[in-house]
Tab-separated table of C-alpha atoms in Angstrom:
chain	number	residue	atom	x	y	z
B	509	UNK	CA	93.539	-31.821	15.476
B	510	UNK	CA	91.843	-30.741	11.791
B	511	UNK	CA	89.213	-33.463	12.717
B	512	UNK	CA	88.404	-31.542	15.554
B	513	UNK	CA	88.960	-28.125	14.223
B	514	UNK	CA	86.265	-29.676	11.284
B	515	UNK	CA	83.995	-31.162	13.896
B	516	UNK	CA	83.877	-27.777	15.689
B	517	UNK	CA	82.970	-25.446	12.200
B	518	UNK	CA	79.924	-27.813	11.309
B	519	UNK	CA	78.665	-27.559	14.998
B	520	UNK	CA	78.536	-23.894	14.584
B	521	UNK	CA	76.898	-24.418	11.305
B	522	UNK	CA	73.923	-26.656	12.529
B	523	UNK	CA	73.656	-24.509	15.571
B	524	UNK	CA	73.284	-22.124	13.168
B	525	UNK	CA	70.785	-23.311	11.082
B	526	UNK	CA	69.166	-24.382	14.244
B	527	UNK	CA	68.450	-21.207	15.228
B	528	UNK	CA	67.320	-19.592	11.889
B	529	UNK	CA	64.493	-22.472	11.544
B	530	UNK	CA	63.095	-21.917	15.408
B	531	UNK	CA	63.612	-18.000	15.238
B	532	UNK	CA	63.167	-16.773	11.908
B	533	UNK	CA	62.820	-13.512	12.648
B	534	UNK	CA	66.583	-12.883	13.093
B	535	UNK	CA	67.569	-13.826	10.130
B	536	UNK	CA	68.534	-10.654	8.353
B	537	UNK	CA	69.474	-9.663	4.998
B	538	UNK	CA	72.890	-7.588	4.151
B	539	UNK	CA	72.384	-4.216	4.602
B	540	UNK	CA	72.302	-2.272	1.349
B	541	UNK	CA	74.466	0.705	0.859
B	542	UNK	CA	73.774	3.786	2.752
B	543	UNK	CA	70.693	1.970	4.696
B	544	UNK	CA	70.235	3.683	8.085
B	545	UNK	CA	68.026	0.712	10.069
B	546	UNK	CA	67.478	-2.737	9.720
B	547	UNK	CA	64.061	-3.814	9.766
B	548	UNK	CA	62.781	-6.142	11.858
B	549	UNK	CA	60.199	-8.818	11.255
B	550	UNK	CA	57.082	-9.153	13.588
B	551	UNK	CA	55.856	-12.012	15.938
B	552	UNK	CA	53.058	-13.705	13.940
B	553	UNK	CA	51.361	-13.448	17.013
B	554	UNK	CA	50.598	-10.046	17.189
B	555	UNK	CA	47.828	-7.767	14.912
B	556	UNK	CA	48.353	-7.089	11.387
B	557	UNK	CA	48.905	-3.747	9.925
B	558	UNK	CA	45.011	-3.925	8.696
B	559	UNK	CA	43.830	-4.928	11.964
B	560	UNK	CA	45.557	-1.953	13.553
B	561	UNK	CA	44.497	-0.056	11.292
B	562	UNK	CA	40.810	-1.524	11.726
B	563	UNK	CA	41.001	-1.057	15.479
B	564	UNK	CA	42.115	2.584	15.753
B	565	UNK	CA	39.634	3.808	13.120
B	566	UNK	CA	37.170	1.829	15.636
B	567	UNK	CA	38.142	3.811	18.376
B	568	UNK	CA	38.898	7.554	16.908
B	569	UNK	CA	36.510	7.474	14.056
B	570	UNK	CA	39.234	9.624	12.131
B	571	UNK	CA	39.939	8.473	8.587
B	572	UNK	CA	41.867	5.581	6.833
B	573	UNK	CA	44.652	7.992	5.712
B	574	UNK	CA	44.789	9.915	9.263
B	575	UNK	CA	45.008	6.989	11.170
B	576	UNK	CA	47.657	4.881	8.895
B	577	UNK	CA	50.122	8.319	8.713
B	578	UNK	CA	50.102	8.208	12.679
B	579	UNK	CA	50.449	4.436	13.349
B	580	UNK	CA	53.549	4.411	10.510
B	581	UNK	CA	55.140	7.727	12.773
B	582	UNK	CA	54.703	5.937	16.029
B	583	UNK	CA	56.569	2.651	14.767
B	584	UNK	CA	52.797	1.138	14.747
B	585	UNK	CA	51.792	1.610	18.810
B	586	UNK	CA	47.923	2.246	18.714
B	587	UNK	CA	48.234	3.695	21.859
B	588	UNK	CA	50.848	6.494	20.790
B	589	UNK	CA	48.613	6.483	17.487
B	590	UNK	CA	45.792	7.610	19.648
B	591	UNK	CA	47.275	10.219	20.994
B	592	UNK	CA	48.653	11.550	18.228
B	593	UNK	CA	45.249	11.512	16.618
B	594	UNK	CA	44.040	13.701	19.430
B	595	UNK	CA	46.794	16.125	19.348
B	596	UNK	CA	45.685	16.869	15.406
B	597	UNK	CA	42.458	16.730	16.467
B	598	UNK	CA	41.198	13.955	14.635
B	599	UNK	CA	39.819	11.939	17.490
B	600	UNK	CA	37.603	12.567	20.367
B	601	UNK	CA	38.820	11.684	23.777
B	602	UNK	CA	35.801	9.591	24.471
B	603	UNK	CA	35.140	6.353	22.239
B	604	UNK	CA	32.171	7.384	19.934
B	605	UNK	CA	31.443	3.918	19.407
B	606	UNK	CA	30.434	3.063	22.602
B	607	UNK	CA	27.923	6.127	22.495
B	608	UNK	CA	23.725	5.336	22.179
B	609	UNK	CA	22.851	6.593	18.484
B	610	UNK	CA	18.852	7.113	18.751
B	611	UNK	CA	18.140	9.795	17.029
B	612	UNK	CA	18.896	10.085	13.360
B	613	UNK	CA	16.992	10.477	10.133
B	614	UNK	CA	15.279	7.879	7.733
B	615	UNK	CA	16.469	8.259	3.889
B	616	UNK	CA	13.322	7.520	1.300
B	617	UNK	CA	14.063	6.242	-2.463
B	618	UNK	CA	11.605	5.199	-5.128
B	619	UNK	CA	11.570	3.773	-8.017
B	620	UNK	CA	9.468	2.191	-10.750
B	621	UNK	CA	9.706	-1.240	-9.376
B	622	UNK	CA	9.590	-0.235	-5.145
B	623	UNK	CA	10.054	2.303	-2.258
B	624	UNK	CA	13.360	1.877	-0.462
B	625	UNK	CA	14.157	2.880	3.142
B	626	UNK	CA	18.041	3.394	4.724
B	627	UNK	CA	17.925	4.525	8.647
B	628	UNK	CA	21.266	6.598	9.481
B	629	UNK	CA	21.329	7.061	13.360
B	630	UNK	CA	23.303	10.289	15.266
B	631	UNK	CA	23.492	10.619	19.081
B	632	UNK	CA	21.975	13.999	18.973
B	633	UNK	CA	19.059	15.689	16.726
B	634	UNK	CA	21.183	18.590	16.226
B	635	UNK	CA	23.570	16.468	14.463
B	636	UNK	CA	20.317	15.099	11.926
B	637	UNK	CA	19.981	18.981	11.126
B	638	UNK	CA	23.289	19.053	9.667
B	639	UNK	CA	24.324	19.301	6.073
B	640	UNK	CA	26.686	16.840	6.161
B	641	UNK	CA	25.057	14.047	7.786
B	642	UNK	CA	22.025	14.540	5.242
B	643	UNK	CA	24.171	14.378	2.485
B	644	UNK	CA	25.288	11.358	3.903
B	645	UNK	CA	21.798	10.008	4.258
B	646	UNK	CA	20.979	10.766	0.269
B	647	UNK	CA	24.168	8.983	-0.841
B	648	UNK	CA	23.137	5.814	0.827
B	649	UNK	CA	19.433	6.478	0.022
B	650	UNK	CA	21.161	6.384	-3.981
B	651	UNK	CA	23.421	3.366	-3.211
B	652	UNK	CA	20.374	1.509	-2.042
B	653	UNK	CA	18.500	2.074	-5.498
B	654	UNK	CA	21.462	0.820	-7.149
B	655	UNK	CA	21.860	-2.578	-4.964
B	656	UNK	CA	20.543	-5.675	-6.602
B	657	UNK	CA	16.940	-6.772	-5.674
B	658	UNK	CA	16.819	-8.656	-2.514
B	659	UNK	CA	14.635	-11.780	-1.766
B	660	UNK	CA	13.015	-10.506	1.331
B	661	UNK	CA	11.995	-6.972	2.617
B	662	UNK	CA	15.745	-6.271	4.349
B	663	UNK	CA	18.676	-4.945	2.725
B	664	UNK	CA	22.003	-5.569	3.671
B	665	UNK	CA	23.739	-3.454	6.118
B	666	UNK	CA	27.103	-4.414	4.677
B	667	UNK	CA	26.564	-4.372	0.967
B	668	UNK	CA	25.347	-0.731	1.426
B	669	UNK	CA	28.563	-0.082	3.504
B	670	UNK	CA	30.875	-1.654	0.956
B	671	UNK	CA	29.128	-0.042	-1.612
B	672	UNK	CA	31.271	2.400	-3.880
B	673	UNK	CA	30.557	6.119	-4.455
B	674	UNK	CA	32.313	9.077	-5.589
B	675	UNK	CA	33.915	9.798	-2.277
B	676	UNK	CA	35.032	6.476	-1.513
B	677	UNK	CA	33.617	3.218	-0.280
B	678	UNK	CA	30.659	4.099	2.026
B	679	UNK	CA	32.308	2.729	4.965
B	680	UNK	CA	34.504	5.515	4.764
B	681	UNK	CA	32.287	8.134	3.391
B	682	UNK	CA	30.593	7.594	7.495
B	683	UNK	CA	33.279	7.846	9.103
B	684	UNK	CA	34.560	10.976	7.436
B	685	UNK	CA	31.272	12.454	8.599
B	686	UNK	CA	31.543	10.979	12.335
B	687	UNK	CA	34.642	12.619	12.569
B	688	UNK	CA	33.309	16.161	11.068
B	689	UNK	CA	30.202	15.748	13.133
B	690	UNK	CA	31.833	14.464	16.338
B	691	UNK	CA	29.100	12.159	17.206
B	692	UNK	CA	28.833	8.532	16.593
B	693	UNK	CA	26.353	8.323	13.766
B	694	UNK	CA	25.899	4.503	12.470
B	695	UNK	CA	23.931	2.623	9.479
B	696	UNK	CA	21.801	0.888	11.427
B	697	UNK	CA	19.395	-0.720	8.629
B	698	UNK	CA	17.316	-0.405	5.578
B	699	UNK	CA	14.220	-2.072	3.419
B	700	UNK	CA	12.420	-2.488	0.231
B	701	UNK	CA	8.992	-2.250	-0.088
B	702	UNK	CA	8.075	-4.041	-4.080
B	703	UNK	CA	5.145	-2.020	-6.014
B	704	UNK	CA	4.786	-5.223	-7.859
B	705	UNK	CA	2.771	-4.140	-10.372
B	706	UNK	CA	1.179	-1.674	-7.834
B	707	UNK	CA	1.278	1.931	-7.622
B	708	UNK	CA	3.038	3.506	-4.230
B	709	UNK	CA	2.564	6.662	-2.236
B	710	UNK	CA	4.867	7.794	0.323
B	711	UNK	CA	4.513	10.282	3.140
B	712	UNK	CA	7.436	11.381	5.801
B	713	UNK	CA	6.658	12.377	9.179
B	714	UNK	CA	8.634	15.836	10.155
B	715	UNK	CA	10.620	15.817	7.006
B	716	UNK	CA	13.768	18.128	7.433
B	717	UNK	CA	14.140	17.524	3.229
B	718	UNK	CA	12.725	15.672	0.223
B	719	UNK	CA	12.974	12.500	1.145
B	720	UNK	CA	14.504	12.020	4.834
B	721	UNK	CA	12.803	12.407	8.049
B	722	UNK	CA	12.130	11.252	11.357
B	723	UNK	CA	9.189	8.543	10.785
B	724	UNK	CA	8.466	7.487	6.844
B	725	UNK	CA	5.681	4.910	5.322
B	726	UNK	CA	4.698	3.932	1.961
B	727	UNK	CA	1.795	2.198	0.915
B	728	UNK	CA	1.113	-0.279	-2.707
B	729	UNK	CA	-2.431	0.359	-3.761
B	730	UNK	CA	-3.784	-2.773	-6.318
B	731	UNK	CA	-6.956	-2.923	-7.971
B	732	UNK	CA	-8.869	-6.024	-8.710
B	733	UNK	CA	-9.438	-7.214	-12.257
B	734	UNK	CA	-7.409	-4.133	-14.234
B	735	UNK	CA	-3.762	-3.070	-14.036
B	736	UNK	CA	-3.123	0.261	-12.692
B	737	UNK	CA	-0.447	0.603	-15.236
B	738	UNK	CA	-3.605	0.989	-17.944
B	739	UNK	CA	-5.024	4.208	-16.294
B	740	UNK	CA	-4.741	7.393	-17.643
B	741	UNK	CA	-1.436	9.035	-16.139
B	742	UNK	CA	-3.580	11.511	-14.174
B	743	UNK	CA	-5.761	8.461	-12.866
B	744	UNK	CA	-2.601	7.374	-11.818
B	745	UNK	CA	-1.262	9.991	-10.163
B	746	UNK	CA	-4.638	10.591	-8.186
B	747	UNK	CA	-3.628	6.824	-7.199
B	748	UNK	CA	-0.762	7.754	-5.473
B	749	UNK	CA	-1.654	10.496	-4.134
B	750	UNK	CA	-4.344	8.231	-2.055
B	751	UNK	CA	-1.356	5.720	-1.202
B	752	UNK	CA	0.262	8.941	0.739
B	753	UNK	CA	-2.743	9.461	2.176
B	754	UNK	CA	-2.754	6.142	3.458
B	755	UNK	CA	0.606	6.090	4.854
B	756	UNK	CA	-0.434	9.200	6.663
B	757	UNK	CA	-2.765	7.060	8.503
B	758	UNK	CA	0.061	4.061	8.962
B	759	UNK	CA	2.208	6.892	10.585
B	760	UNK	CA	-0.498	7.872	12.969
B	761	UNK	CA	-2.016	4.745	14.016
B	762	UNK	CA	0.800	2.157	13.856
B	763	UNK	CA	-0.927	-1.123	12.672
B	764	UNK	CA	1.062	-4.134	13.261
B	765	UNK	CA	-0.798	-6.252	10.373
B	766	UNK	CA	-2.654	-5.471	7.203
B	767	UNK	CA	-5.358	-7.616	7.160
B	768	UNK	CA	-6.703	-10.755	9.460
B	769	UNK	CA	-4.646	-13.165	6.945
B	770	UNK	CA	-1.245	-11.710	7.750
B	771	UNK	CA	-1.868	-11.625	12.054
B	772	UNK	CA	0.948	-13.417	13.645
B	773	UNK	CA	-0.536	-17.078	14.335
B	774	UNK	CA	1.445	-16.536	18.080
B	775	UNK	CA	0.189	-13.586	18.632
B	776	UNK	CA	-3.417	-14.464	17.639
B	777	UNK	CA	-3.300	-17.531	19.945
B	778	UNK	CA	-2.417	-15.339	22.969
B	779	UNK	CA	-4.773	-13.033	22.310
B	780	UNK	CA	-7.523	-15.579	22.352
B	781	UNK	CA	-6.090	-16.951	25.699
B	782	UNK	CA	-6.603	-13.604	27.367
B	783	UNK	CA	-9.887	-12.609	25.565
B	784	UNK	CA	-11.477	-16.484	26.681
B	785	UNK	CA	-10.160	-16.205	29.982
B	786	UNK	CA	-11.696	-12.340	30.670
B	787	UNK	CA	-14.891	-13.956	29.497
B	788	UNK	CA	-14.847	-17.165	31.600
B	789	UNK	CA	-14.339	-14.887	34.303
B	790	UNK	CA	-17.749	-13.844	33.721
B	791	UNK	CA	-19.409	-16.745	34.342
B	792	UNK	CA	-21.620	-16.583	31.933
B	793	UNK	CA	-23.269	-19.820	29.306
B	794	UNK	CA	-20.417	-21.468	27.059
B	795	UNK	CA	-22.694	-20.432	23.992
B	796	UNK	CA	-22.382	-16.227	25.108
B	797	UNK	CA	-19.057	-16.793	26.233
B	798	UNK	CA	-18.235	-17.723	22.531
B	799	UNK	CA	-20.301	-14.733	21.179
B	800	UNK	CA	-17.885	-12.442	23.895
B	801	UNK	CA	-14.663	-13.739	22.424
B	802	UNK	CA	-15.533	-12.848	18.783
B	803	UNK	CA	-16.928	-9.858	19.254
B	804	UNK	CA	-13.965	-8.828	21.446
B	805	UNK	CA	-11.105	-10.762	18.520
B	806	UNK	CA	-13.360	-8.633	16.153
B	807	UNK	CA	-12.468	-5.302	18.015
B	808	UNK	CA	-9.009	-6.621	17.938
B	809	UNK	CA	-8.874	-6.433	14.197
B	810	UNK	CA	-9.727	-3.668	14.466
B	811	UNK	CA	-7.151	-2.112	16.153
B	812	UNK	CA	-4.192	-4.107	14.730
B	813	UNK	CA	-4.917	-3.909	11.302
B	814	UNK	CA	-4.681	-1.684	8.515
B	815	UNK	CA	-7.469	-2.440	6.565
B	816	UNK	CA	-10.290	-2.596	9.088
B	817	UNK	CA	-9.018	0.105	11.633
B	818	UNK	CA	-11.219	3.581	11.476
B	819	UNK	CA	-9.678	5.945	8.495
B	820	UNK	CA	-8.365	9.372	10.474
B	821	UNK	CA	-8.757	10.880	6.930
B	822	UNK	CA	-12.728	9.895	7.642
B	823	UNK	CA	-14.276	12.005	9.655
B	824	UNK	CA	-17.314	12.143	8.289
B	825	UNK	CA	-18.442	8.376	8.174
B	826	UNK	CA	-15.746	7.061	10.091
B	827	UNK	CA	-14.805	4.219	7.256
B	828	UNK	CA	-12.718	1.834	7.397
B	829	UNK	CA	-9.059	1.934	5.602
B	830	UNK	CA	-10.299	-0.957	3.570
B	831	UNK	CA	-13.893	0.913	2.771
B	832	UNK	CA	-12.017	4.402	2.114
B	833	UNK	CA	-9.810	3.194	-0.287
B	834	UNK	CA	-12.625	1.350	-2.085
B	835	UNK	CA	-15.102	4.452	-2.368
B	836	UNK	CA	-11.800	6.256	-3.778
B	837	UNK	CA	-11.357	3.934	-6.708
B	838	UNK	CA	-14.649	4.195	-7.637
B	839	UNK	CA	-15.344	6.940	-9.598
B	840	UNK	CA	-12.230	6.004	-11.783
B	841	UNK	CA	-13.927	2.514	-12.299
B	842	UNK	CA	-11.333	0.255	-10.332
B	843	UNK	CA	-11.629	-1.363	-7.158
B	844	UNK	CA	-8.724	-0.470	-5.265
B	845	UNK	CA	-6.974	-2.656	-2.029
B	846	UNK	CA	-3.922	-1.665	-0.001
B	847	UNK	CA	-1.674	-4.951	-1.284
B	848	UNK	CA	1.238	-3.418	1.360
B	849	UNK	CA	3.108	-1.106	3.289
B	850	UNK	CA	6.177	-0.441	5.572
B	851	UNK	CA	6.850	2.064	8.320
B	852	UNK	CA	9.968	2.793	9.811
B	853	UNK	CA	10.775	5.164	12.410
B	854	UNK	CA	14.160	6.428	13.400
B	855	UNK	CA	15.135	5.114	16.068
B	856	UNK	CA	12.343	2.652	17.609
B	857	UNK	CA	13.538	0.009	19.680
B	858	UNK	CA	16.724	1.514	20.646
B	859	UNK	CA	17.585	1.534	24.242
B	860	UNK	CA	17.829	4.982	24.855
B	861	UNK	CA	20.216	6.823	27.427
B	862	UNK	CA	18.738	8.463	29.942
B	863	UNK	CA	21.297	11.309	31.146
B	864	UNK	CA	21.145	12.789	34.724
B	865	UNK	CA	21.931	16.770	33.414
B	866	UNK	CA	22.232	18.365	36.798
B	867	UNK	CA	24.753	15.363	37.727
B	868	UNK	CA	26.489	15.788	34.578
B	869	UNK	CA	27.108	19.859	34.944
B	870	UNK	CA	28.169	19.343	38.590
B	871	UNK	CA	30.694	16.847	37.179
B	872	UNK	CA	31.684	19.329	34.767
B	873	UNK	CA	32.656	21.453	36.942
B	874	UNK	CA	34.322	19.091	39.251
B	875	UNK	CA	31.589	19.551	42.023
């Protein structure tokens, strides 16, 4: 009988133990004194506290703090969290994130070494009027001077989101201003434009404040033989002032190249293929063919890139970018070439929604 009685204890001790290694979860420690609740542990499975916390700042676009202080008072249900969000009114009903952001402002920086460009994107103009959202815009504009030099013209979207300012990490900083705003607003990219030596002129398209507006360019002038650096400061000056002329012109004609060197071998060879084939069509000699398809790649040039389209500043002699810039550099005894440029306008290439408003006020008003 005490065999037994011993046989039976250590069964209930490797059941025990059994049952502790292939549910962990409930073991439990002693309760300390006066402790109201035992807590229990969580399936691996599920979402970590950061992810839920990740996900409902996705959906609401209220703040780290907001969000954490309702998940922790609804025993961590995102759904309840939600809702609780709304009845504070830190979330929108709708999920902003799935919301077309077209419209927006681009944020202008430069510096001794280059011209930087951050585009912030809002669903609505009205929000891009806003004092908020163009403070926003500056503070990235800043944190994008202060980012190490990239290799290539593009800056990185998430360096300049985890990128630390006064207010916070910049993550945050947007979207404590989607939540004032009510709109989903995003970073949707930026770029550096190197002077290089050069000397660079901006110019911003409907500007709504120094240095943010709806379209911005900048152009590097470069002279031949003498660094611009070595002109008097008003020489100087004079030179920049003719980049911003410049970019003016990139803003109203849109070149997609700056000179016959820099044309997109792809796009070149299709271009031919169409020019050839309108000429073959002709049937004309091979030998005035030829003389068709260069005078007609010529008048491509001419449209596509910077230096050889018509000046619009010009309209006297109708120059050439490349021949206006020269006769400007002239009396200051340098011979000056556009070396580069960028333009970027708020929103381009963005799908945009097209909204049905008669459909939308009869479903308003539940017609």
């Amino acid at each position: 009988m005490a065999f037994l009685r011993q046989l039976a204890a250590s069964s209930k001790r490797i059941a025990s133990s059994t049952l502790v290694a292939q549910f962990p979860w409930r073991q439990t420690a002693p309760l300390a004194c006066g402790a109201q609740h035992v807590q229990t542990a969580r399936f691996s499975s599920g979402p970590s506290q950061m992810e839920l916390i990740k996900q409902l700042r996705e959906k609401s676009g209220a703040g780290i703090v907001d969000v954490k202080k309702s998940l922790a008072a609804t025993n961590w249900d995102p759904e309840e969290a939600f809702q609780d969000l709304r009845k504070r009114g830190l979330a929108a009903a709708g999920k902003k994130a799935d919301r077309v952001a077209a419209e927006g402002l681009v944020g202008v920086s430069k510096t001794s070494d280059g011209v930087f460009f951050v585009e912030m994107n809002s669903e609505t103009d009205f929000v891009a009027k806003n004092e908020a959202f163009q403070g926003l815009v500056s503070k990235i504009s800043k944190a994008a001077v202060e980012m190490p030099r990239p290799s290539g013209s593009e800056l990185s979207v998430e360096d300049l989101k985890n990128a630390d300012t006064p207010d916070g990490r910049m993550s945050d900083v947007i979207a404590d201003v989607a939540l004032a705003v009510r709109e989903n607003i995003r970073l949707r990219r930026g770029f550096w434009l190197p002077t290089e030596g050069g000397i660079a002129g901006t110019y911003i398209h409907k500007s709504v404040k120094e240095g943010q507006g709806n379209i911005a360019c900048a152009v590097v002038m470069k002279s031949e033989g003498k660094a611009l650096s070595d002109l008097d400061k008003s020489v100087q000056d004079q030179v920049e002032d003719l980049a911003s002329k410049v970019a003016m012109h990139v803003v109203a004609m849109k070149p997609l190249y700056l000179n016959r060197t820099t044309v997109d071998s792809s796009a070149l060879t299709s271009e031919l293929d169409v020019l050839r084939s309108q000429a073959e069509a002709s049937g004309k000699p091979p030998q005035i063919i030829e003389k068709i398809v260069n005078g007609r790649l010529n008048k491509y040039y001419e449209e596509v890139c910077l230096v050889e389209q018509k000046c619009v500043l010009d309209d006297k002699d109708g120059k050439s970018v490349k021949a206006y810039v020269e006769a400007a550099g002239k009396p200051w005894g340098v011979k000056l070439e556009v070396a580069g440029y960028l333009r970027v306008q708020c929103g381009e290439g963005i799908q945009r929604e097209e909204k049905d408003f008669a459909a939308e006020v009869k479903a308003t008003a539940g017609l």
